[in-house]
């Protein structure tokens, strides 16, 4: 259970960094 939580947490951090660096367009426009 802990490993799943850490995986989701790291995934959220990556998403946070991408949206911060590339803006909201990064969410809607795939690279």
C-alpha positions in Angstrom: 0.0 0.0 0.0 2.9 2.3 0.8 4.6 1.7 -2.5 1.4 2.6 -4.4 1.0 5.8 -2.4 4.6 6.8 -3.1 4.2 6.1 -6.8 1.1 8.2 -7.0 2.8 11.0 -5.0 5.8 11.0 -7.4 3.5 11.0 -10.4 1.7 14.0 -8.9 5.1 15.8 -8.4 6.1 15.1 -12.0 2.8 16.5 -13.2 3.3 19.5 -10.9 6.7 20.2 -12.3 5.5 19.8 -15.9 2.6 22.2 -15.4 4.9 24.7 -13.7 7.6 24.7 -16.3 5.5 24.3 -19.5 2.2 25.8 -18.4 -1.3 24.6 -18.7 -0.9 23.8 -22.4 1.3 20.8 -21.5 -1.8 19.1 -20.1 -3.9 19.4 -23.2 -1.2 19.3 -25.9 0.7 16.0 -25.9 4.4 16.2 -26.9 
